């Protein structure tokens, strides 16, 4: 149970983190030059109707009172109602969450499958021609924006080659929603046609997010491997007569993975920003697409709800990453 004190400590820090995020978002929503009462009542509403809306939603109360009331609703799990769709924001986010989770999970898998092995190769063959070539690729990949890469992949693989769908998440009859994750649901139902459709639609958006992230993972893994190669523990393994392959894959890789797992937690925020852009380009029905639509319609309630929900998910993910890191290397349990 060496991880239990770490878990308790991280959960305690979740409360002030979410409170600070809520406070910041609430203040920003009140300083923007948009009158929420006018948005709710409509452009052609009379002054009496606008004032009625203010009274109904408590917008005529002092800001501290509004904040306390909003904070109480957050504690109850109520993120408010969308000004555009007039539906509970939490319900819409929960309905779109599986699509975002599926896209993010596949993107992380691509980033890890490419970034970790190539990072280890670069670290082991430090300053070789292969290391230099891959480092150039890394620098080029990090400088590419998700928005531009998404459009280029659409042009090449959808419009010119016709290999993968241009946009959307699925075609045909949806499988029974066991989990909301189409790949998992199709596999559980044994529907291979649906599974193929889900994977095809995942291909381009997951590559758009996964490739730049893989470059970051590769660079971080490379530096970690180089650091470990010069450590006394690796020198001891070499003195004991262990082969290079055993040292790399049994000792070096495991020690480097702890730092790489921490990197996944640090890049989660970057990936979340990428998801927002990628879901918009590929018309992916996830939370990022919902956030962009809410911004376009000046639905400040939905924007606040998305930000708080996404921030909470990111904070919880950070706790999970810390626990996984400690499980890989228990020496980090502090």
mmCIF file of C-alpha atoms in Angstrom:
data_model
loop_
_atom_site.group_PDB
_atom_site.id
_atom_site.type_symbol
_atom_site.label_atom_id
_atom_site.label_comp_id
_atom_site.label_asym_id
_atom_site.label_seq_id
_atom_site.Cartn_x
_atom_site.Cartn_y
_atom_site.Cartn_z
ATOM 1 C CA UNK A 1 0.000 0.000 0.000
ATOM 2 C CA UNK A 2 2.987 2.320 -0.592
ATOM 3 C CA UNK A 3 0.882 4.310 -3.068
ATOM 4 C CA UNK A 4 -1.924 5.130 -0.601
ATOM 5 C CA UNK A 5 -0.284 8.261 0.966
ATOM 6 C CA UNK A 6 0.404 9.602 -2.521
ATOM 7 C CA UNK A 7 -3.225 9.031 -3.542
ATOM 8 C CA UNK A 8 -4.564 10.794 -0.447
ATOM 9 C CA UNK A 9 -2.214 13.735 -0.957
ATOM 10 C CA UNK A 10 -3.182 14.160 -4.621
ATOM 11 C CA UNK A 11 -6.913 13.911 -3.862
ATOM 12 C CA UNK A 12 -6.588 16.593 -1.179
ATOM 13 C CA UNK A 13 -4.972 18.934 -3.694
ATOM 14 C CA UNK A 14 -7.793 18.305 -6.198
ATOM 15 C CA UNK A 15 -10.209 20.443 -4.152
ATOM 16 C CA UNK A 16 -8.277 23.767 -4.233
ATOM 17 C CA UNK A 17 -7.301 23.119 -7.856
ATOM 18 C CA UNK A 18 -10.890 22.753 -9.041
ATOM 19 C CA UNK A 19 -11.989 25.652 -6.818
ATOM 20 C CA UNK A 20 -9.334 27.912 -8.346
ATOM 21 C CA UNK A 21 -10.324 26.877 -11.864
ATOM 22 C CA UNK A 22 -14.005 27.537 -11.128
ATOM 23 C CA UNK A 23 -13.221 30.961 -9.689
ATOM 24 C CA UNK A 24 -11.109 31.947 -12.683
ATOM 25 C CA UNK A 25 -13.695 30.798 -15.219
ATOM 26 C CA UNK A 26 -16.523 32.545 -13.391
ATOM 27 C CA UNK A 27 -14.635 35.860 -13.259
ATOM 28 C CA UNK A 28 -13.674 35.671 -16.926
ATOM 29 C CA UNK A 29 -17.271 34.919 -17.919
ATOM 30 C CA UNK A 30 -18.453 38.058 -16.139
ATOM 31 C CA UNK A 31 -15.892 40.460 -17.599
ATOM 32 C CA UNK A 32 -16.507 39.606 -21.271
ATOM 33 C CA UNK A 33 -18.526 42.303 -23.103
ATOM 34 C CA UNK A 34 -21.577 40.058 -23.548
ATOM 35 C CA UNK A 35 -24.814 40.366 -21.624
ATOM 36 C CA UNK A 36 -26.008 36.805 -20.876
ATOM 37 C CA UNK A 37 -29.553 38.052 -20.276
ATOM 38 C CA UNK A 38 -29.693 39.392 -23.830
ATOM 39 C CA UNK A 39 -28.406 36.068 -25.180
ATOM 40 C CA UNK A 40 -31.058 34.137 -23.304
ATOM 41 C CA UNK A 41 -33.931 36.498 -24.108
ATOM 42 C CA UNK A 42 -32.998 36.928 -27.766
ATOM 43 C CA UNK A 43 -32.008 39.884 -29.916
ATOM 44 C CA UNK A 44 -35.593 41.127 -30.391
ATOM 45 C CA UNK A 45 -36.531 40.956 -26.704
ATOM 46 C CA UNK A 46 -37.858 44.050 -24.967
ATOM 47 C CA UNK A 47 -36.215 45.630 -21.934
ATOM 48 C CA UNK A 48 -38.922 44.151 -19.709
ATOM 49 C CA UNK A 49 -38.249 40.663 -21.047
ATOM 50 C CA UNK A 50 -34.489 41.069 -20.547
ATOM 51 C CA UNK A 51 -35.024 42.242 -16.984
ATOM 52 C CA UNK A 52 -37.301 39.259 -16.349
ATOM 53 C CA UNK A 53 -34.561 36.937 -17.563
ATOM 54 C CA UNK A 54 -32.055 38.622 -15.251
ATOM 55 C CA UNK A 55 -34.356 38.105 -12.284
ATOM 56 C CA UNK A 56 -35.147 34.491 -13.193
ATOM 57 C CA UNK A 57 -31.492 33.455 -13.482
ATOM 58 C CA UNK A 58 -30.244 35.674 -10.664
ATOM 59 C CA UNK A 59 -28.123 37.830 -12.981
ATOM 60 C CA UNK A 60 -29.275 40.977 -11.196
ATOM 61 C CA UNK A 61 -27.708 39.811 -7.921
ATOM 62 C CA UNK A 62 -24.238 40.946 -6.741
ATOM 63 C CA UNK A 63 -21.333 38.948 -8.213
ATOM 64 C CA UNK A 64 -20.397 37.306 -4.871
ATOM 65 C CA UNK A 65 -23.959 35.971 -4.536
ATOM 66 C CA UNK A 66 -23.904 34.694 -8.110
ATOM 67 C CA UNK A 67 -20.566 32.986 -7.493
ATOM 68 C CA UNK A 68 -21.767 31.266 -4.307
ATOM 69 C CA UNK A 69 -24.884 30.048 -6.095
ATOM 70 C CA UNK A 70 -22.846 28.806 -9.071
ATOM 71 C CA UNK A 71 -20.343 27.095 -6.769
ATOM 72 C CA UNK A 72 -23.193 25.349 -4.947
ATOM 73 C CA UNK A 73 -24.549 24.059 -8.252
ATOM 74 C CA UNK A 74 -21.081 22.741 -9.200
ATOM 75 C CA UNK A 75 -20.893 20.855 -5.898
ATOM 76 C CA UNK A 76 -24.284 19.275 -6.705
ATOM 77 C CA UNK A 77 -22.950 18.195 -10.101
ATOM 78 C CA UNK A 78 -25.006 20.771 -12.006
ATOM 79 C CA UNK A 79 -23.026 22.650 -14.670
ATOM 80 C CA UNK A 80 -26.019 24.678 -15.737
ATOM 81 C CA UNK A 81 -28.114 24.764 -18.891
ATOM 82 C CA UNK A 82 -26.932 25.555 -22.396
ATOM 83 C CA UNK A 83 -28.222 28.900 -23.651
ATOM 84 C CA UNK A 84 -28.339 27.531 -27.199
ATOM 85 C CA UNK A 85 -29.870 24.059 -26.830
ATOM 86 C CA UNK A 86 -31.648 24.606 -23.485
ATOM 87 C CA UNK A 87 -30.441 21.196 -22.285
ATOM 88 C CA UNK A 88 -28.296 20.363 -19.230
ATOM 89 C CA UNK A 89 -24.625 20.915 -20.060
ATOM 90 C CA UNK A 90 -23.458 17.910 -18.027
ATOM 91 C CA UNK A 91 -25.744 15.588 -20.015
ATOM 92 C CA UNK A 92 -24.329 16.845 -23.317
ATOM 93 C CA UNK A 93 -20.736 16.511 -22.106
ATOM 94 C CA UNK A 94 -21.348 12.992 -20.779
ATOM 95 C CA UNK A 95 -22.883 12.004 -24.110
ATOM 96 C CA UNK A 96 -19.836 13.309 -25.992
ATOM 97 C CA UNK A 97 -17.182 12.134 -23.522
ATOM 98 C CA UNK A 98 -16.827 8.565 -24.930
ATOM 99 C CA UNK A 99 -15.987 9.923 -28.396
ATOM 100 C CA UNK A 100 -13.241 12.143 -26.968
ATOM 101 C CA UNK A 101 -11.904 9.359 -24.725
ATOM 102 C CA UNK A 102 -11.728 6.961 -27.669
ATOM 103 C CA UNK A 103 -9.910 9.481 -29.861
ATOM 104 C CA UNK A 104 -7.475 10.447 -27.084
ATOM 105 C CA UNK A 105 -6.757 6.824 -26.124
ATOM 106 C CA UNK A 106 -5.923 5.789 -29.692
ATOM 107 C CA UNK A 107 -3.812 8.927 -30.135
ATOM 108 C CA UNK A 108 -1.869 8.109 -26.966
ATOM 109 C CA UNK A 109 -1.365 4.542 -28.186
ATOM 110 C CA UNK A 110 0.043 5.843 -31.482
ATOM 111 C CA UNK A 111 2.293 8.321 -29.665
ATOM 112 C CA UNK A 112 3.619 5.630 -27.329
ATOM 113 C CA UNK A 113 4.056 3.000 -30.046
ATOM 114 C CA UNK A 114 6.125 5.403 -32.146
ATOM 115 C CA UNK A 115 7.761 7.657 -29.564
ATOM 116 C CA UNK A 116 9.002 5.180 -26.955
ATOM 117 C CA UNK A 117 10.825 2.674 -29.233
ATOM 118 C CA UNK A 118 12.377 5.382 -31.406
ATOM 119 C CA UNK A 119 13.385 7.313 -28.271
ATOM 120 C CA UNK A 120 15.130 4.254 -26.877
ATOM 121 C CA UNK A 121 16.906 3.671 -30.206
ATOM 122 C CA UNK A 122 18.093 7.289 -30.328
ATOM 123 C CA UNK A 123 19.283 7.127 -26.713
ATOM 124 C CA UNK A 124 21.155 3.848 -27.139
ATOM 125 C CA UNK A 125 22.738 5.006 -30.437
ATOM 126 C CA UNK A 126 23.485 8.491 -29.150
ATOM 127 C CA UNK A 127 25.005 10.859 -31.778
ATOM 128 C CA UNK A 128 24.795 8.229 -34.529
ATOM 129 C CA UNK A 129 23.452 9.076 -37.988
ATOM 130 C CA UNK A 130 20.148 7.455 -37.023
ATOM 131 C CA UNK A 131 19.933 9.647 -33.931
ATOM 132 C CA UNK A 132 20.544 12.803 -35.978
ATOM 133 C CA UNK A 133 17.940 11.871 -38.606
ATOM 134 C CA UNK A 134 15.264 11.137 -36.020
ATOM 135 C CA UNK A 135 16.051 14.343 -34.143
ATOM 136 C CA UNK A 136 15.436 16.349 -37.325
ATOM 137 C CA UNK A 137 12.098 14.575 -37.743
ATOM 138 C CA UNK A 138 11.234 15.392 -34.125
ATOM 139 C CA UNK A 139 11.940 19.098 -34.511
ATOM 140 C CA UNK A 140 9.869 19.229 -37.706
ATOM 141 C CA UNK A 141 6.979 17.331 -36.126
ATOM 142 C CA UNK A 142 6.807 19.485 -32.998
ATOM 143 C CA UNK A 143 6.517 22.622 -35.130
ATOM 144 C CA UNK A 144 3.465 21.319 -37.012
ATOM 145 C CA UNK A 145 0.072 22.542 -35.779
ATOM 146 C CA UNK A 146 -2.793 20.086 -35.406
ATOM 147 C CA UNK A 147 -5.073 22.191 -37.584
ATOM 148 C CA UNK A 148 -2.671 22.260 -40.545
ATOM 149 C CA UNK A 149 -1.742 18.580 -40.224
ATOM 150 C CA UNK A 150 -5.416 17.567 -40.104
ATOM 151 C CA UNK A 151 -6.157 19.359 -43.362
ATOM 152 C CA UNK A 152 -3.103 17.891 -45.087
ATOM 153 C CA UNK A 153 -4.032 14.352 -44.036
ATOM 154 C CA UNK A 154 -7.579 14.900 -45.296
ATOM 155 C CA UNK A 155 -6.302 16.118 -48.664
ATOM 156 C CA UNK A 156 -3.868 13.208 -49.106
ATOM 157 C CA UNK A 157 -5.639 10.176 -47.634
ATOM 158 C CA UNK A 158 -9.292 11.116 -48.158
ATOM 159 C CA UNK A 159 -9.597 13.419 -51.144
ATOM 160 C CA UNK A 160 -6.725 12.153 -53.317
ATOM 161 C CA UNK A 161 -6.195 8.503 -52.330
ATOM 162 C CA UNK A 162 -9.671 7.802 -50.934
ATOM 163 C CA UNK A 163 -8.289 5.401 -48.336
ATOM 164 C CA UNK A 164 -9.945 6.818 -45.235
ATOM 165 C CA UNK A 165 -13.163 8.762 -44.510
ATOM 166 C CA UNK A 166 -12.979 12.550 -44.682
ATOM 167 C CA UNK A 167 -14.915 13.253 -41.476
ATOM 168 C CA UNK A 168 -17.366 11.806 -38.976
ATOM 169 C CA UNK A 169 -17.102 8.997 -36.466
ATOM 170 C CA UNK A 170 -19.094 6.109 -37.940
ATOM 171 C CA UNK A 171 -21.118 4.907 -40.930
ATOM 172 C CA UNK A 172 -23.918 2.359 -40.800
ATOM 173 C CA UNK A 173 -25.870 0.931 -37.876
ATOM 174 C CA UNK A 174 -24.388 1.807 -34.485
ATOM 175 C CA UNK A 175 -23.554 -1.180 -32.240
ATOM 176 C CA UNK A 176 -25.258 -1.538 -28.871
ATOM 177 C CA UNK A 177 -23.693 1.088 -26.566
ATOM 178 C CA UNK A 178 -22.114 -1.117 -23.909
ATOM 179 C CA UNK A 179 -19.473 1.510 -23.140
ATOM 180 C CA UNK A 180 -20.032 4.289 -25.682
ATOM 181 C CA UNK A 181 -16.622 3.495 -27.212
ATOM 182 C CA UNK A 182 -17.429 2.321 -30.740
ATOM 183 C CA UNK A 183 -14.300 0.179 -31.131
ATOM 184 C CA UNK A 184 -14.955 -1.625 -27.848
ATOM 185 C CA UNK A 185 -18.712 -1.939 -28.439
ATOM 186 C CA UNK A 186 -18.218 -3.342 -31.953
ATOM 187 C CA UNK A 187 -15.691 -5.861 -30.665
ATOM 188 C CA UNK A 188 -17.960 -6.928 -27.791
ATOM 189 C CA UNK A 189 -20.861 -7.375 -30.198
ATOM 190 C CA UNK A 190 -18.717 -9.317 -32.667
ATOM 191 C CA UNK A 191 -19.709 -6.841 -35.397
ATOM 192 C CA UNK A 192 -16.539 -6.733 -37.507
ATOM 193 C CA UNK A 193 -18.053 -4.469 -40.160
ATOM 194 C CA UNK A 194 -18.824 -1.850 -37.535
ATOM 195 C CA UNK A 195 -15.375 -2.333 -36.013
ATOM 196 C CA UNK A 196 -13.766 -1.663 -39.385
ATOM 197 C CA UNK A 197 -15.846 1.481 -39.871
ATOM 198 C CA UNK A 198 -14.963 2.778 -36.400
ATOM 199 C CA UNK A 199 -11.234 2.167 -36.945
ATOM 200 C CA UNK A 200 -11.286 3.788 -40.384
ATOM 201 C CA UNK A 201 -12.901 6.939 -39.023
ATOM 202 C CA UNK A 202 -10.433 7.000 -36.117
ATOM 203 C CA UNK A 203 -7.399 6.766 -38.392
ATOM 204 C CA UNK A 204 -6.864 10.338 -39.546
ATOM 205 C CA UNK A 205 -7.883 12.261 -36.387
ATOM 206 C CA UNK A 206 -5.846 9.905 -34.175
ATOM 207 C CA UNK A 207 -2.797 10.300 -36.419
ATOM 208 C CA UNK A 208 -3.225 14.079 -36.372
ATOM 209 C CA UNK A 209 -2.952 14.138 -32.574
ATOM 210 C CA UNK A 210 -0.638 11.156 -32.131
ATOM 211 C CA UNK A 211 2.189 12.101 -34.515
ATOM 212 C CA UNK A 212 3.167 15.456 -32.930
ATOM 213 C CA UNK A 213 2.794 13.901 -29.475
ATOM 214 C CA UNK A 214 5.000 10.978 -30.540
ATOM 215 C CA UNK A 215 7.750 13.471 -31.371
ATOM 216 C CA UNK A 216 7.601 14.902 -27.837
ATOM 217 C CA UNK A 217 7.580 11.407 -26.296
ATOM 218 C CA UNK A 218 10.543 10.371 -28.430
ATOM 219 C CA UNK A 219 12.609 13.394 -27.429
ATOM 220 C CA UNK A 220 11.819 12.922 -23.731
ATOM 221 C CA UNK A 221 12.503 9.167 -23.831
ATOM 222 C CA UNK A 222 15.786 9.738 -25.648
ATOM 223 C CA UNK A 223 17.028 12.171 -23.004
ATOM 224 C CA UNK A 224 15.935 9.814 -20.231
ATOM 225 C CA UNK A 225 17.751 6.863 -21.826
ATOM 226 C CA UNK A 226 20.938 8.890 -22.287
ATOM 227 C CA UNK A 227 20.806 9.902 -18.631
ATOM 228 C CA UNK A 228 20.284 6.298 -17.524
ATOM 229 C CA UNK A 229 23.091 5.022 -19.782
ATOM 230 C CA UNK A 230 25.541 7.120 -17.799
ATOM 231 C CA UNK A 231 24.201 6.063 -14.394
ATOM 232 C CA UNK A 232 26.106 3.801 -11.957
ATOM 233 C CA UNK A 233 23.395 1.149 -12.055
ATOM 234 C CA UNK A 234 23.831 0.549 -15.793
ATOM 235 C CA UNK A 235 27.611 0.531 -15.367
ATOM 236 C CA UNK A 236 27.164 -2.131 -12.685
ATOM 237 C CA UNK A 237 25.006 -4.260 -14.999
ATOM 238 C CA UNK A 238 27.652 -4.001 -17.705
ATOM 239 C CA UNK A 239 30.375 -5.001 -15.220
ATOM 240 C CA UNK A 240 28.288 -8.048 -14.244
ATOM 241 C CA UNK A 241 28.511 -9.227 -17.838
ATOM 242 C CA UNK A 242 24.887 -8.787 -18.903
ATOM 243 C CA UNK A 243 24.369 -8.472 -22.632
ATOM 244 C CA UNK A 244 23.475 -5.115 -24.176
ATOM 245 C CA UNK A 245 20.004 -6.369 -25.157
ATOM 246 C CA UNK A 246 19.130 -7.444 -21.596
ATOM 247 C CA UNK A 247 20.402 -4.174 -20.140
ATOM 248 C CA UNK A 248 18.371 -2.105 -22.615
ATOM 249 C CA UNK A 249 15.051 -3.967 -22.510
ATOM 250 C CA UNK A 250 15.016 -5.273 -18.931
ATOM 251 C CA UNK A 251 16.645 -2.484 -16.910
ATOM 252 C CA UNK A 252 17.052 0.645 -19.014
ATOM 253 C CA UNK A 253 13.605 0.672 -20.581
ATOM 254 C CA UNK A 254 11.762 0.159 -17.296
ATOM 255 C CA UNK A 255 13.644 2.979 -15.579
ATOM 256 C CA UNK A 256 13.011 5.297 -18.520
ATOM 257 C CA UNK A 257 9.315 4.426 -18.711
ATOM 258 C CA UNK A 258 8.605 6.033 -15.330
ATOM 259 C CA UNK A 259 9.660 9.436 -16.659
ATOM 260 C CA UNK A 260 7.865 8.845 -19.961
ATOM 261 C CA UNK A 261 4.589 8.037 -18.189
ATOM 262 C CA UNK A 262 4.926 11.328 -16.311
ATOM 263 C CA UNK A 263 5.325 13.031 -19.682
ATOM 264 C CA UNK A 264 1.966 11.646 -20.821
ATOM 265 C CA UNK A 265 0.377 13.457 -17.900
ATOM 266 C CA UNK A 266 2.180 16.702 -18.765
ATOM 267 C CA UNK A 267 1.163 16.516 -22.433
ATOM 268 C CA UNK A 268 -2.493 15.754 -21.609
ATOM 269 C CA UNK A 269 -3.268 19.459 -21.615
ATOM 270 C CA UNK A 270 -1.555 19.887 -24.992
ATOM 271 C CA UNK A 271 -3.495 16.934 -26.363
ATOM 272 C CA UNK A 272 -6.748 18.399 -25.052
ATOM 273 C CA UNK A 273 -6.079 21.576 -27.019
ATOM 274 C CA UNK A 274 -5.285 19.446 -30.056
ATOM 275 C CA UNK A 275 -8.495 17.470 -29.608
ATOM 276 C CA UNK A 276 -10.540 20.685 -29.765
ATOM 277 C CA UNK A 277 -9.027 21.643 -33.131
ATOM 278 C CA UNK A 278 -9.015 18.112 -34.575
ATOM 279 C CA UNK A 279 -12.610 17.331 -33.598
ATOM 280 C CA UNK A 280 -13.702 20.523 -35.344
ATOM 281 C CA UNK A 281 -11.835 19.742 -38.577
ATOM 282 C CA UNK A 282 -13.003 16.111 -38.715
ATOM 283 C CA UNK A 283 -16.517 16.851 -37.409
ATOM 284 C CA UNK A 284 -15.853 14.415 -34.570
ATOM 285 C CA UNK A 285 -18.818 14.425 -32.133
ATOM 286 C CA UNK A 286 -16.764 14.904 -28.987
ATOM 287 C CA UNK A 287 -16.371 17.492 -26.256
ATOM 288 C CA UNK A 288 -13.945 19.608 -28.267
ATOM 289 C CA UNK A 289 -16.458 20.019 -31.074
ATOM 290 C CA UNK A 290 -19.064 20.962 -28.483
ATOM 291 C CA UNK A 291 -16.749 23.616 -27.008
ATOM 292 C CA UNK A 292 -16.061 25.232 -30.387
ATOM 293 C CA UNK A 293 -19.766 25.293 -31.248
ATOM 294 C CA UNK A 294 -20.531 26.864 -27.865
ATOM 295 C CA UNK A 295 -17.949 29.593 -28.474
ATOM 296 C CA UNK A 296 -19.368 30.321 -31.925
ATOM 297 C CA UNK A 297 -22.858 30.768 -30.481
ATOM 298 C CA UNK A 298 -21.580 32.799 -27.486
ATOM 299 C CA UNK A 299 -23.009 30.137 -25.182
ATOM 300 C CA UNK A 300 -20.979 31.211 -22.171
ATOM 301 C CA UNK A 301 -22.740 28.726 -19.863
ATOM 302 C CA UNK A 302 -21.622 25.811 -22.023
ATOM 303 C CA UNK A 303 -18.082 27.196 -22.353
ATOM 304 C CA UNK A 304 -17.818 27.478 -18.561
ATOM 305 C CA UNK A 305 -19.224 23.995 -18.081
ATOM 306 C CA UNK A 306 -16.839 22.478 -20.631
ATOM 307 C CA UNK A 307 -13.821 24.216 -19.105
ATOM 308 C CA UNK A 308 -14.620 23.071 -15.573
ATOM 309 C CA UNK A 309 -15.446 19.528 -16.724
ATOM 310 C CA UNK A 310 -12.280 19.280 -18.839
ATOM 311 C CA UNK A 311 -10.182 20.737 -16.024
ATOM 312 C CA UNK A 312 -11.574 18.187 -13.580
ATOM 313 C CA UNK A 313 -10.868 15.341 -16.005
ATOM 314 C CA UNK A 314 -7.312 16.631 -16.486
ATOM 315 C CA UNK A 315 -6.773 16.853 -12.703
ATOM 316 C CA UNK A 316 -8.034 13.304 -12.176
ATOM 317 C CA UNK A 317 -5.871 12.100 -15.055
ATOM 318 C CA UNK A 318 -2.835 13.666 -13.373
ATOM 319 C CA UNK A 319 -3.571 11.640 -10.236
ATOM 320 C CA UNK A 320 -3.848 8.442 -12.290
ATOM 321 C CA UNK A 321 -0.556 9.189 -14.046
ATOM 322 C CA UNK A 322 1.178 9.726 -10.691
ATOM 323 C CA UNK A 323 -0.110 6.358 -9.448
ATOM 324 C CA UNK A 324 0.983 4.533 -12.599
ATOM 325 C CA UNK A 325 4.411 6.150 -12.356
ATOM 326 C CA UNK A 326 4.783 4.964 -8.752
ATOM 327 C CA UNK A 327 3.700 1.444 -9.727
ATOM 328 C CA UNK A 328 6.455 1.366 -12.346
ATOM 329 C CA UNK A 329 9.058 2.871 -10.021
ATOM 330 C CA UNK A 330 8.034 2.695 -6.307
ATOM 331 C CA UNK A 331 10.935 4.982 -5.370
ATOM 332 C CA UNK A 332 8.770 7.918 -6.509
ATOM 333 C CA UNK A 333 6.145 7.289 -3.812
ATOM 334 C CA UNK A 334 6.609 10.497 -1.835
#
